[in-house]
PDB file of C-alpha atoms in Angstrom:
ATOM      1  CA  MET A 128     -29.824 -32.548  23.592  1.00  0.00           C
ATOM      2  CA  SER A 129     -30.575 -35.705  21.601  1.00  0.00           C
ATOM      3  CA  GLY A 130     -28.453 -37.544  19.019  1.00  0.00           C
ATOM      4  CA  GLY A 131     -25.860 -34.790  19.175  1.00  0.00           C
ATOM      5  CA  VAL A 132     -28.324 -32.150  17.836  1.00  0.00           C
ATOM      6  CA  ALA A 133     -29.409 -29.351  20.122  1.00  0.00           C
ATOM      7  CA  ASN A 134     -33.156 -28.697  20.341  1.00  0.00           C
ATOM      8  CA  VAL A 135     -33.729 -24.973  20.570  1.00  0.00           C
ATOM      9  CA  ALA A 136     -36.945 -23.792  22.202  1.00  0.00           C
ATOM     10  CA  VAL A 137     -38.878 -21.428  19.943  1.00  0.00           C
ATOM     11  CA  GLY A 138     -41.684 -19.230  21.209  1.00  0.00           C
ATOM     12  CA  PRO A 139     -45.103 -19.241  19.557  1.00  0.00           C
ATOM     13  CA  ARG A 140     -44.656 -15.821  17.925  1.00  0.00           C
ATOM     14  CA  ALA A 141     -41.217 -16.786  16.559  1.00  0.00           C
ATOM     15  CA  ALA A 142     -42.584 -20.132  15.297  1.00  0.00           C
ATOM     16  CA  ALA A 143     -45.440 -18.361  13.532  1.00  0.00           C
ATOM     17  CA  ARG A 144     -42.981 -15.950  11.928  1.00  0.00           C
ATOM     18  CA  LEU A 145     -40.802 -18.854  10.714  1.00  0.00           C
ATOM     19  CA  LEU A 146     -43.826 -20.595   9.174  1.00  0.00           C
ATOM     20  CA  ARG A 147     -45.067 -17.437   7.438  1.00  0.00           C
ATOM     21  CA  PRO A 148     -44.844 -17.764   3.600  1.00  0.00           C
ATOM     22  CA  GLY A 149     -42.040 -15.693   2.140  1.00  0.00           C
ATOM     23  CA  TRP A 150     -40.254 -15.168   5.445  1.00  0.00           C
ATOM     24  CA  ALA A 151     -37.116 -16.998   4.227  1.00  0.00           C
ATOM     25  CA  ALA A 152     -36.984 -14.824   1.094  1.00  0.00           C
ATOM     26  CA  GLU A 153     -37.345 -11.662   3.196  1.00  0.00           C
ATOM     27  CA  ARG A 154     -34.522 -12.882   5.436  1.00  0.00           C
ATOM     28  CA  ARG A 155     -32.216 -13.511   2.459  1.00  0.00           C
ATOM     29  CA  ARG A 156     -33.088 -10.085   1.027  1.00  0.00           C
ATOM     30  CA  ALA A 157     -32.278  -8.437   4.377  1.00  0.00           C
ATOM     31  CA  PHE A 158     -28.897 -10.186   4.444  1.00  0.00           C
ATOM     32  CA  LEU A 159     -28.120  -9.057   0.894  1.00  0.00           C
ATOM     33  CA  ILE A 160     -29.094  -5.460   1.671  1.00  0.00           C
ATOM     34  CA  GLY A 161     -26.878  -5.527   4.761  1.00  0.00           C
ATOM     35  CA  LEU A 162     -23.926  -7.019   2.871  1.00  0.00           C
ATOM     36  CA  ALA A 163     -24.274  -4.817  -0.201  1.00  0.00           C
ATOM     37  CA  PRO A 164     -22.230  -1.814   1.084  1.00  0.00           C
ATOM     38  CA  ALA A 165     -19.354  -4.090   2.145  1.00  0.00           C
ATOM     39  CA  LEU A 166     -19.429  -5.917  -1.202  1.00  0.00           C
ATOM     40  CA  VAL A 167     -19.378  -2.618  -3.097  1.00  0.00           C
ATOM     41  CA  VAL A 168     -16.369  -1.394  -1.104  1.00  0.00           C
ATOM     42  CA  LEU A 169     -14.602  -4.749  -1.592  1.00  0.00           C
ATOM     43  CA  ALA A 170     -15.203  -4.624  -5.333  1.00  0.00           C
ATOM     44  CA  ALA A 171     -14.003  -1.014  -5.535  1.00  0.00           C
ATOM     45  CA  ILE A 172     -10.733  -1.497  -3.647  1.00  0.00           C
ATOM     46  CA  THR A 173      -9.835  -5.106  -4.536  1.00  0.00           C
ATOM     47  CA  VAL A 174     -11.621  -6.643  -7.490  1.00  0.00           C
ATOM     48  CA  ALA A 175     -11.569  -3.570  -9.768  1.00  0.00           C
ATOM     49  CA  PRO A 176      -7.781  -2.923  -9.407  1.00  0.00           C
ATOM     50  CA  ALA A 177      -7.095  -6.638  -9.927  1.00  0.00           C
ATOM     51  CA  LEU A 178      -9.165  -6.663 -13.116  1.00  0.00           C
ATOM     52  CA  TYR A 179      -7.434  -3.480 -14.327  1.00  0.00           C
ATOM     53  CA  LEU A 180      -4.046  -5.116 -13.636  1.00  0.00           C
ATOM     54  CA  LEU A 181      -5.074  -8.163 -15.663  1.00  0.00           C
ATOM     55  CA  VAL A 182      -6.334  -6.007 -18.536  1.00  0.00           C
ATOM     56  CA  THR A 183      -3.157  -3.888 -18.489  1.00  0.00           C
ATOM     57  CA  SER A 184      -0.992  -7.013 -18.650  1.00  0.00           C
ATOM     58  CA  LEU A 185      -2.567  -7.742 -22.058  1.00  0.00           C
ATOM     59  CA  THR A 186      -1.402  -4.406 -23.481  1.00  0.00           C
ATOM     60  CA  PRO A 187       2.063  -2.894 -24.186  1.00  0.00           C
ATOM     61  CA  LEU A 188       1.178   0.129 -22.036  1.00  0.00           C
ATOM     62  CA  SER A 189       4.094   2.517 -21.631  1.00  0.00           C
ATOM     63  CA  LEU A 190       3.865   5.990 -20.152  1.00  0.00           C
ATOM     64  CA  VAL A 191       6.375   7.150 -22.758  1.00  0.00           C
ATOM     65  CA  ARG A 192       3.823   6.423 -25.533  1.00  0.00           C
ATOM     66  CA  PRO A 193       0.441   6.285 -23.765  1.00  0.00           C
ATOM     67  CA  ASP A 194      -1.634   7.183 -26.837  1.00  0.00           C
ATOM     68  CA  GLU A 195      -0.256   4.271 -28.849  1.00  0.00           C
ATOM     69  CA  THR A 196      -0.009   1.631 -26.136  1.00  0.00           C
ATOM     70  CA  ALA A 197      -3.011   2.152 -23.835  1.00  0.00           C
ATOM     71  CA  TRP A 198      -5.905  -0.209 -24.606  1.00  0.00           C
ATOM     72  CA  ASN A 199      -3.913  -1.752 -27.449  1.00  0.00           C
ATOM     73  CA  PHE A 200      -4.918  -5.417 -27.546  1.00  0.00           C
ATOM     74  CA  SER A 201      -3.374  -6.259 -30.934  1.00  0.00           C
ATOM     75  CA  SER A 202      -0.932  -8.760 -29.279  1.00  0.00           C
ATOM     76  CA  PRO A 203      -2.524  -9.650 -25.939  1.00  0.00           C
ATOM     77  CA  TRP A 204      -0.050 -12.424 -25.014  1.00  0.00           C
ATOM     78  CA  ALA A 205       3.129 -10.609 -26.104  1.00  0.00           C
ATOM     79  CA  ASN A 206       4.154  -9.670 -22.556  1.00  0.00           C
ATOM     80  CA  PHE A 207       3.790 -13.236 -21.301  1.00  0.00           C
ATOM     81  CA  VAL A 208       5.689 -14.663 -24.311  1.00  0.00           C
ATOM     82  CA  GLU A 209       8.510 -12.180 -23.655  1.00  0.00           C
ATOM     83  CA  LEU A 210       8.535 -13.140 -19.963  1.00  0.00           C
ATOM     84  CA  ALA A 211       9.147 -16.775 -20.883  1.00  0.00           C
ATOM     85  CA  GLY A 212      12.461 -15.806 -22.507  1.00  0.00           C
ATOM     86  CA  ASP A 213      13.471 -13.067 -20.051  1.00  0.00           C
ATOM     87  CA  GLU A 214      16.555 -14.317 -18.151  1.00  0.00           C
ATOM     88  CA  ARG A 215      16.380 -11.429 -15.693  1.00  0.00           C
ATOM     89  CA  PHE A 216      12.791 -12.421 -14.819  1.00  0.00           C
ATOM     90  CA  THR A 217      13.853 -16.063 -14.378  1.00  0.00           C
ATOM     91  CA  ASN A 218      16.690 -14.934 -12.113  1.00  0.00           C
ATOM     92  CA  SER A 219      14.241 -12.853 -10.036  1.00  0.00           C
ATOM     93  CA  LEU A 220      12.065 -15.958  -9.526  1.00  0.00           C
ATOM     94  CA  TRP A 221      15.090 -17.926  -8.348  1.00  0.00           C
ATOM     95  CA  VAL A 222      16.122 -15.124  -5.967  1.00  0.00           C
ATOM     96  CA  GLN A 223      12.547 -14.908  -4.666  1.00  0.00           C
ATOM     97  CA  LEU A 224      12.417 -18.673  -4.111  1.00  0.00           C
ATOM     98  CA  ARG A 225      15.680 -18.692  -2.148  1.00  0.00           C
ATOM     99  CA  LEU A 226      14.639 -15.710  -0.047  1.00  0.00           C
ATOM    100  CA  SER A 227      11.147 -17.059   0.700  1.00  0.00           C
ATOM    101  CA  VAL A 228      12.296 -20.591   1.586  1.00  0.00           C
ATOM    102  CA  SER A 229      15.106 -19.375   3.834  1.00  0.00           C
ATOM    103  CA  THR A 230      13.077 -16.708   5.652  1.00  0.00           C
ATOM    104  CA  VAL A 231       9.933 -18.813   6.168  1.00  0.00           C
ATOM    105  CA  THR A 232      11.951 -21.806   7.409  1.00  0.00           C
ATOM    106  CA  LEU A 233      14.023 -19.713   9.816  1.00  0.00           C
ATOM    107  CA  GLN A 234      10.975 -17.809  11.058  1.00  0.00           C
ATOM    108  CA  LEU A 235       9.115 -21.049  11.803  1.00  0.00           C
ATOM    109  CA  LEU A 236      12.097 -22.555  13.641  1.00  0.00           C
ATOM    110  CA  ALA A 237      12.864 -19.394  15.617  1.00  0.00           C
ATOM    111  CA  GLY A 238       9.203 -18.742  16.409  1.00  0.00           C
ATOM    112  CA  LEU A 239       8.644 -22.331  17.547  1.00  0.00           C
ATOM    113  CA  ALA A 240      11.797 -22.379  19.697  1.00  0.00           C
ATOM    114  CA  VAL A 241      11.062 -19.052  21.419  1.00  0.00           C
ATOM    115  CA  ALA A 242       7.389 -19.961  21.942  1.00  0.00           C
ATOM    116  CA  LEU A 243       8.377 -23.231  23.648  1.00  0.00           C
ATOM    117  CA  LEU A 244      10.786 -21.317  25.905  1.00  0.00           C
ATOM    118  CA  LEU A 245       8.161 -18.710  26.822  1.00  0.00           C
ATOM    119  CA  ASN A 246       5.242 -21.118  27.283  1.00  0.00           C
ATOM    120  CA  ALA A 247       4.573 -20.439  30.955  1.00  0.00           C
ATOM    121  CA  ARG A 248       2.270 -18.075  32.807  1.00  0.00           C
ATOM    122  CA  SER A 249       4.247 -15.459  34.699  1.00  0.00           C
ATOM    123  CA  ARG A 250       4.526 -11.672  34.728  1.00  0.00           C
ATOM    124  CA  PHE A 251       8.222 -11.787  33.853  1.00  0.00           C
ATOM    125  CA  LEU A 252       7.666 -13.992  30.796  1.00  0.00           C
ATOM    126  CA  GLY A 253       4.712 -11.799  29.811  1.00  0.00           C
ATOM    127  CA  ALA A 254       7.020  -8.761  29.753  1.00  0.00           C
ATOM    128  CA  VAL A 255       9.623 -10.714  27.773  1.00  0.00           C
ATOM    129  CA  ARG A 256       6.969 -11.772  25.252  1.00  0.00           C
ATOM    130  CA  ALA A 257       5.960  -8.136  24.777  1.00  0.00           C
ATOM    131  CA  THR A 258       9.548  -7.124  23.964  1.00  0.00           C
ATOM    132  CA  PHE A 259       9.755  -9.834  21.296  1.00  0.00           C
ATOM    133  CA  LEU A 260       6.799  -8.234  19.520  1.00  0.00           C
ATOM    134  CA  ILE A 261       8.537  -4.873  19.009  1.00  0.00           C
ATOM    135  CA  PRO A 262      10.162  -5.701  15.617  1.00  0.00           C
ATOM    136  CA  MET A 263       6.827  -6.844  14.202  1.00  0.00           C
ATOM    137  CA  VAL A 264       4.983  -3.625  15.069  1.00  0.00           C
ATOM    138  CA  LEU A 265       7.670  -1.285  13.735  1.00  0.00           C
ATOM    139  CA  PRO A 266       6.967   0.258  10.305  1.00  0.00           C
ATOM    140  CA  PRO A 267       8.837  -1.730   7.616  1.00  0.00           C
ATOM    141  CA  ILE A 268      10.765   1.349   6.494  1.00  0.00           C
ATOM    142  CA  VAL A 269      12.033   1.885  10.065  1.00  0.00           C
ATOM    143  CA  VAL A 270      13.218  -1.730  10.203  1.00  0.00           C
ATOM    144  CA  ALA A 271      14.962  -1.273   6.858  1.00  0.00           C
ATOM    145  CA  ILE A 272      16.751   1.897   7.999  1.00  0.00           C
ATOM    146  CA  LEU A 273      17.761   0.232  11.277  1.00  0.00           C
ATOM    147  CA  TRP A 274      19.400  -2.671   9.425  1.00  0.00           C
ATOM    148  CA  LYS A 275      20.915  -0.281   6.894  1.00  0.00           C
ATOM    149  CA  VAL A 276      22.737   1.379   9.793  1.00  0.00           C
ATOM    150  CA  LEU A 277      23.838  -1.986  11.194  1.00  0.00           C
ATOM    151  CA  TYR A 278      25.128  -3.157   7.805  1.00  0.00           C
ATOM    152  CA  THR A 279      27.029   0.053   6.928  1.00  0.00           C
ATOM    153  CA  PRO A 280      30.633  -0.282   8.230  1.00  0.00           C
ATOM    154  CA  GLU A 281      31.254   3.491   8.557  1.00  0.00           C
ATOM    155  CA  ILE A 282      28.399   4.051  11.040  1.00  0.00           C
ATOM    156  CA  SER A 283      27.532   0.575  12.345  1.00  0.00           C
ATOM    157  CA  PRO A 284      28.120  -0.061  16.080  1.00  0.00           C
ATOM    158  CA  LEU A 285      28.358  -3.778  15.290  1.00  0.00           C
ATOM    159  CA  HIS A 286      31.157  -3.258  12.764  1.00  0.00           C
ATOM    160  CA  ARG A 287      33.028  -0.959  15.177  1.00  0.00           C
ATOM    161  CA  VAL A 288      32.841  -3.501  18.012  1.00  0.00           C
ATOM    162  CA  LEU A 289      34.057  -6.302  15.755  1.00  0.00           C
ATOM    163  CA  ALA A 290      36.887  -4.092  14.457  1.00  0.00           C
ATOM    164  CA  ALA A 291      37.893  -3.191  18.036  1.00  0.00           C
ATOM    165  CA  LEU A 292      37.996  -6.923  18.856  1.00  0.00           C
ATOM    166  CA  GLY A 293      40.295  -7.521  15.893  1.00  0.00           C
ATOM    167  CA  HIS A 294      37.652  -9.125  13.671  1.00  0.00           C
ATOM    168  CA  PRO A 295      36.699  -6.508  11.071  1.00  0.00           C
ATOM    169  CA  MET A 296      33.814  -7.543   8.872  1.00  0.00           C
ATOM    170  CA  ARG A 297      33.058  -6.623   5.272  1.00  0.00           C
ATOM    171  CA  ALA A 298      29.876  -4.813   4.303  1.00  0.00           C
ATOM    172  CA  LEU A 299      27.464  -7.716   3.874  1.00  0.00           C
ATOM    173  CA  ILE A 300      24.943  -5.878   1.704  1.00  0.00           C
ATOM    174  CA  THR A 301      27.582  -5.064  -0.930  1.00  0.00           C
ATOM    175  CA  ASP A 302      29.007  -8.583  -1.010  1.00  0.00           C
ATOM    176  CA  PRO A 303      27.323 -10.731  -3.720  1.00  0.00           C
ATOM    177  CA  SER A 304      27.823 -13.854  -1.592  1.00  0.00           C
ATOM    178  CA  TRP A 305      26.148 -12.419   1.513  1.00  0.00           C
ATOM    179  CA  ALA A 306      23.728  -9.723   0.372  1.00  0.00           C
ATOM    180  CA  LEU A 307      20.692 -12.033   0.120  1.00  0.00           C
ATOM    181  CA  TRP A 308      21.460 -13.616   3.486  1.00  0.00           C
ATOM    182  CA  ALA A 309      21.771 -10.165   5.030  1.00  0.00           C
ATOM    183  CA  ILE A 310      18.234  -9.372   3.848  1.00  0.00           C
ATOM    184  CA  ALA A 311      17.019 -12.765   5.089  1.00  0.00           C
ATOM    185  CA  VAL A 312      18.406 -12.090   8.582  1.00  0.00           C
ATOM    186  CA  ALA A 313      16.653  -8.718   8.749  1.00  0.00           C
ATOM    187  CA  ASP A 314      13.370 -10.226   7.523  1.00  0.00           C
ATOM    188  CA  VAL A 315      13.555 -13.078  10.049  1.00  0.00           C
ATOM    189  CA  TRP A 316      14.247 -10.609  12.862  1.00  0.00           C
ATOM    190  CA  GLU A 317      11.241  -8.553  11.861  1.00  0.00           C
ATOM    191  CA  TRP A 318       8.699 -11.337  11.387  1.00  0.00           C
ATOM    192  CA  PHE A 319       9.586 -14.365  13.543  1.00  0.00           C
ATOM    193  CA  PRO A 320       7.506 -12.822  16.416  1.00  0.00           C
ATOM    194  CA  PHE A 321       4.417 -13.419  14.261  1.00  0.00           C
ATOM    195  CA  THR A 322       5.097 -17.171  14.216  1.00  0.00           C
ATOM    196  CA  MET A 323       6.016 -17.077  17.904  1.00  0.00           C
ATOM    197  CA  LEU A 324       2.722 -15.408  18.755  1.00  0.00           C
ATOM    198  CA  MET A 325       0.649 -17.961  16.833  1.00  0.00           C
ATOM    199  CA  VAL A 326       2.522 -20.960  18.266  1.00  0.00           C
ATOM    200  CA  LEU A 327       2.360 -19.547  21.788  1.00  0.00           C
ATOM    201  CA  ALA A 328      -1.416 -19.113  21.518  1.00  0.00           C
ATOM    202  CA  ALA A 329      -1.741 -22.698  20.249  1.00  0.00           C
ATOM    203  CA  LEU A 330       0.439 -24.018  23.091  1.00  0.00           C
ATOM    204  CA  GLN A 331      -1.610 -22.257  25.755  1.00  0.00           C
ATOM    205  CA  MET A 332      -4.885 -23.571  24.268  1.00  0.00           C
ATOM    206  CA  MET A 333      -3.558 -27.128  23.869  1.00  0.00           C
ATOM    207  CA  PRO A 334      -5.665 -29.806  25.659  1.00  0.00           C
ATOM    208  CA  ALA A 335      -3.931 -31.243  28.721  1.00  0.00           C
ATOM    209  CA  GLU A 336      -5.282 -34.811  28.371  1.00  0.00           C
ATOM    210  CA  PRO A 337      -2.906 -36.028  25.573  1.00  0.00           C
ATOM    211  CA  LEU A 338       0.086 -34.547  27.400  1.00  0.00           C
ATOM    212  CA  GLU A 339      -0.861 -36.157  30.730  1.00  0.00           C
ATOM    213  CA  ALA A 340      -1.539 -39.512  29.035  1.00  0.00           C
ATOM    214  CA  ALA A 341       1.868 -39.426  27.337  1.00  0.00           C
ATOM    215  CA  ARG A 342       3.618 -38.564  30.620  1.00  0.00           C
ATOM    216  CA  ILE A 343       1.810 -41.427  32.419  1.00  0.00           C
ATOM    217  CA  ASP A 344       2.999 -43.757  29.639  1.00  0.00           C
ATOM    218  CA  GLY A 345       6.575 -42.675  30.398  1.00  0.00           C
ATOM    219  CA  ALA A 346       7.217 -40.374  27.451  1.00  0.00           C
ATOM    220  CA  GLY A 347      10.254 -38.136  27.898  1.00  0.00           C
ATOM    221  CA  PRO A 348      10.532 -34.501  26.756  1.00  0.00           C
ATOM    222  CA  TRP A 349      11.596 -35.287  23.180  1.00  0.00           C
ATOM    223  CA  PRO A 350       8.987 -38.067  22.461  1.00  0.00           C
ATOM    224  CA  LEU A 351       6.366 -35.837  24.120  1.00  0.00           C
ATOM    225  CA  PHE A 352       7.255 -33.004  21.744  1.00  0.00           C
ATOM    226  CA  ARG A 353       7.737 -35.214  18.672  1.00  0.00           C
ATOM    227  CA  PHE A 354       4.586 -37.350  18.929  1.00  0.00           C
ATOM    228  CA  VAL A 355       2.118 -35.153  20.855  1.00  0.00           C
ATOM    229  CA  VAL A 356       2.966 -31.441  20.848  1.00  0.00           C
ATOM    230  CA  LEU A 357       4.222 -31.165  17.253  1.00  0.00           C
ATOM    231  CA  PRO A 358       1.179 -32.919  15.652  1.00  0.00           C
ATOM    232  CA  LEU A 359      -1.127 -30.669  17.673  1.00  0.00           C
ATOM    233  CA  LEU A 360       0.838 -27.622  16.483  1.00  0.00           C
ATOM    234  CA  ARG A 361       0.900 -28.676  12.827  1.00  0.00           C
ATOM    235  CA  PRO A 362      -2.252 -26.787  11.737  1.00  0.00           C
ATOM    236  CA  THR A 363      -0.931 -23.624  13.401  1.00  0.00           C
ATOM    237  CA  LEU A 364       2.481 -24.024  11.777  1.00  0.00           C
ATOM    238  CA  VAL A 365       0.906 -24.595   8.351  1.00  0.00           C
ATOM    239  CA  VAL A 366      -1.230 -21.454   8.656  1.00  0.00           C
ATOM    240  CA  ALA A 367       1.757 -19.440   9.901  1.00  0.00           C
ATOM    241  CA  ALA A 368       3.899 -20.738   7.023  1.00  0.00           C
ATOM    242  CA  LEU A 369       1.234 -19.801   4.479  1.00  0.00           C
ATOM    243  CA  PHE A 370       0.893 -16.282   5.883  1.00  0.00           C
ATOM    244  CA  ARG A 371       4.639 -15.779   5.995  1.00  0.00           C
ATOM    245  CA  LEU A 372       5.168 -17.305   2.540  1.00  0.00           C
ATOM    246  CA  ILE A 373       2.679 -14.882   1.012  1.00  0.00           C
ATOM    247  CA  ASP A 374       4.121 -11.984   2.988  1.00  0.00           C
ATOM    248  CA  SER A 375       7.725 -12.875   2.090  1.00  0.00           C
ATOM    249  CA  ILE A 376       6.911 -12.066  -1.521  1.00  0.00           C
ATOM    250  CA  LYS A 377       6.147  -8.511  -0.377  1.00  0.00           C
ATOM    251  CA  ALA A 378       9.620  -7.960   1.146  1.00  0.00           C
ATOM    252  CA  PHE A 379      10.039  -4.776  -0.863  1.00  0.00           C
ATOM    253  CA  PRO A 380      11.114  -2.106   1.705  1.00  0.00           C
ATOM    254  CA  LEU A 381      14.093  -4.128   2.955  1.00  0.00           C
ATOM    255  CA  ILE A 382      15.404  -4.730  -0.561  1.00  0.00           C
ATOM    256  CA  TYR A 383      14.730  -1.155  -1.704  1.00  0.00           C
ATOM    257  CA  VAL A 384      16.564   0.409   1.246  1.00  0.00           C
ATOM    258  CA  LEU A 385      19.338  -2.133   1.875  1.00  0.00           C
ATOM    259  CA  THR A 386      20.520  -3.180  -1.585  1.00  0.00           C
ATOM    260  CA  GLY A 387      18.303  -1.714  -4.316  1.00  0.00           C
ATOM    261  CA  GLY A 388      18.252  -5.182  -5.872  1.00  0.00           C
ATOM    262  CA  GLY A 389      22.051  -5.377  -6.064  1.00  0.00           C
ATOM    263  CA  PRO A 390      24.876  -5.986  -6.170  1.00  0.00           C
ATOM    264  CA  GLY A 391      23.967  -6.548  -9.822  1.00  0.00           C
ATOM    265  CA  THR A 392      20.751  -8.553  -9.635  1.00  0.00           C
ATOM    266  CA  VAL A 393      21.750 -10.737  -6.688  1.00  0.00           C
ATOM    267  CA  THR A 394      18.866  -9.538  -4.476  1.00  0.00           C
ATOM    268  CA  GLU A 395      16.418  -8.537  -7.209  1.00  0.00           C
ATOM    269  CA  VAL A 396      13.249 -10.451  -6.350  1.00  0.00           C
ATOM    270  CA  THR A 397      10.240 -10.592  -8.655  1.00  0.00           C
ATOM    271  CA  ASN A 398       8.255  -7.715  -7.187  1.00  0.00           C
ATOM    272  CA  TYR A 399      11.340  -5.482  -7.272  1.00  0.00           C
ATOM    273  CA  TYR A 400      11.879  -6.430 -10.937  1.00  0.00           C
ATOM    274  CA  ALA A 401       8.273  -5.431 -11.664  1.00  0.00           C
ATOM    275  CA  PHE A 402       8.911  -2.133  -9.844  1.00  0.00           C
ATOM    276  CA  VAL A 403      11.995  -1.480 -12.001  1.00  0.00           C
ATOM    277  CA  GLN A 404      10.097  -2.216 -15.209  1.00  0.00           C
ATOM    278  CA  ALA A 405       7.206   0.059 -14.216  1.00  0.00           C
ATOM    279  CA  PHE A 406       8.935   3.025 -12.554  1.00  0.00           C
ATOM    280  CA  ASN A 407      12.424   3.006 -14.126  1.00  0.00           C
ATOM    281  CA  PHE A 408      11.524   2.020 -17.695  1.00  0.00           C
ATOM    282  CA  SER A 409       7.773   2.930 -17.775  1.00  0.00           C
ATOM    283  CA  TYR A 410       6.835  -0.524 -19.144  1.00  0.00           C
ATOM    284  CA  TRP A 411       3.549  -0.747 -17.245  1.00  0.00           C
ATOM    285  CA  GLY A 412       2.074  -3.495 -19.401  1.00  0.00           C
ATOM    286  CA  TYR A 413       5.142  -5.683 -18.941  1.00  0.00           C
ATOM    287  CA  ALA A 414       5.266  -4.955 -15.189  1.00  0.00           C
ATOM    288  CA  SER A 415       1.571  -5.861 -14.924  1.00  0.00           C
ATOM    289  CA  ALA A 416       2.268  -9.192 -16.646  1.00  0.00           C
ATOM    290  CA  ILE A 417       5.037  -9.905 -14.087  1.00  0.00           C
ATOM    291  CA  THR A 418       2.620  -9.112 -11.278  1.00  0.00           C
ATOM    292  CA  VAL A 419      -0.122 -11.321 -12.722  1.00  0.00           C
ATOM    293  CA  VAL A 420       2.314 -14.246 -12.940  1.00  0.00           C
ATOM    294  CA  MET A 421       3.484 -13.579  -9.382  1.00  0.00           C
ATOM    295  CA  VAL A 422      -0.053 -13.437  -7.932  1.00  0.00           C
ATOM    296  CA  SER A 423      -1.032 -16.603  -9.811  1.00  0.00           C
ATOM    297  CA  GLY A 424       2.037 -18.341  -8.408  1.00  0.00           C
ATOM    298  CA  VAL A 425       1.131 -17.321  -4.857  1.00  0.00           C
ATOM    299  CA  PHE A 426      -2.386 -18.740  -5.199  1.00  0.00           C
ATOM    300  CA  PHE A 427      -1.102 -21.962  -6.764  1.00  0.00           C
ATOM    301  CA  LEU A 428       1.626 -22.424  -4.151  1.00  0.00           C
ATOM    302  CA  SER A 429      -0.830 -21.831  -1.290  1.00  0.00           C
ATOM    303  CA  TRP A 430      -3.196 -24.430  -2.762  1.00  0.00           C
ATOM    304  CA  VAL A 431      -0.411 -27.005  -3.212  1.00  0.00           C
ATOM    305  CA  ILE A 432       0.891 -26.563   0.354  1.00  0.00           C
ATOM    306  CA  SER A 433      -2.610 -26.830   1.818  1.00  0.00           C
ATOM    307  CA  ARG A 434      -3.259 -30.027  -0.174  1.00  0.00           C
ATOM    308  CA  LEU A 435       0.108 -31.632   0.628  1.00  0.00           C
ATOM    309  CA  VAL A 436       0.378 -30.804   4.315  1.00  0.00           C
ATOM    310  CA  GLY A 437      -3.290 -30.589   5.292  1.00  0.00           C
ATOM    311  CA  LEU A 438      -4.676 -29.122   8.465  1.00  0.00           C
ATOM    312  CA  GLU A 439      -5.803 -32.296  10.258  1.00  0.00           C
ATOM    313  CA  VAL A 440      -4.273 -33.188  13.603  1.00  0.00           C
ATOM    314  CA  ASP A 441      -2.729 -36.668  13.872  1.00  0.00           C
ATOM    315  CA  VAL A 442      -1.479 -37.574  17.372  1.00  0.00           C
ATOM    316  CA  GLU A 443       0.285 -40.934  17.383  1.00  0.00           C
TER     317      GLU A 443
END
C-alpha cells in the first residue's frame, strides 16, 4: 500500500492478457452481452409501460369510444390543460400531501423511538424486534381488512370495550374530520417497522469512537443523542423518508377498503382519483395524464429533498 492506492500483484499471464490489443474491447463486449438479457427484461416490464402511459396521456382514450379516441393526437395537451382547472384533482393533491406528510413524519418518529429502545443485543429484544416486523410483512389487503374491522362499530372489539367503559366512539372512517387520520394511523402501524429496521441497523453499525469521546467530554444522554447519534443517523433517516414518501403515494388498498375515497372526497388521494377516472368513468387518457403528473411530482420531490437535506454526516 502506497499513497493510499493498493498495488495489486498481477501474474505474467494476466499481465500479458491485459496488454493484448483489443482485450479492453472484448471485455466491454462481454459485459454488454451479459447485461443484455436483464436490460431487455427491464425495458419490457418498466420502460415500455411507462412510455405507453406517457403516449396515452396525450390522447382522449376512452373505452366507451375506443375507435375514435385511441391514438388520437389532435389535442395532445388537452388532458393536462383540463387537469389545471380540475378542482377535484387539486383537492386530491392536497389530500395526498396531508396524508404523506403526516404518515412519513409519524413513521420516522415512531421508528426512531422504538429503534432506540430496542438497540441492545439480547435474545428477548431480538424476539420483540421480530414481533414489530409482523405488520410490515402482512399483505396490504389483510392490513386493510384488519383495520376495517377495528373501525366498524358493529363488529369492532375496540368500540365494544370503549362502549362498555362508558366512552362510546363514533365510526372514524365515516367522520369527515377523522377519516384521513384513521387511514394515517393504519398506514403508520403498517410501515413504521420499516423505519425502525433501518435505524436499528444504523445504530448497531455506528462507530463507537465518537460516542466514547462524547461521554469522556461529559456529554449527557440528550447532548449525546442530539450532537452525535442524530447526525450519524441522518443519512439513514433521509433514505427511509424518501422510501416512505414514495411508498405513501401508493397507499391505495387502505383507502379502497376503508373509505373508498370518502366521505365525499375527504380521503380521495391522487392515485385513487386516477383509478376512479379510469375504471369508473373509462377516461383512460385523462387517468394517464394524472398518473404522469403524479410520477413527475415524485421524481421532483425526491430530487429536492436529496438536494436540501443531503446525505453527508456532520458530527459537531
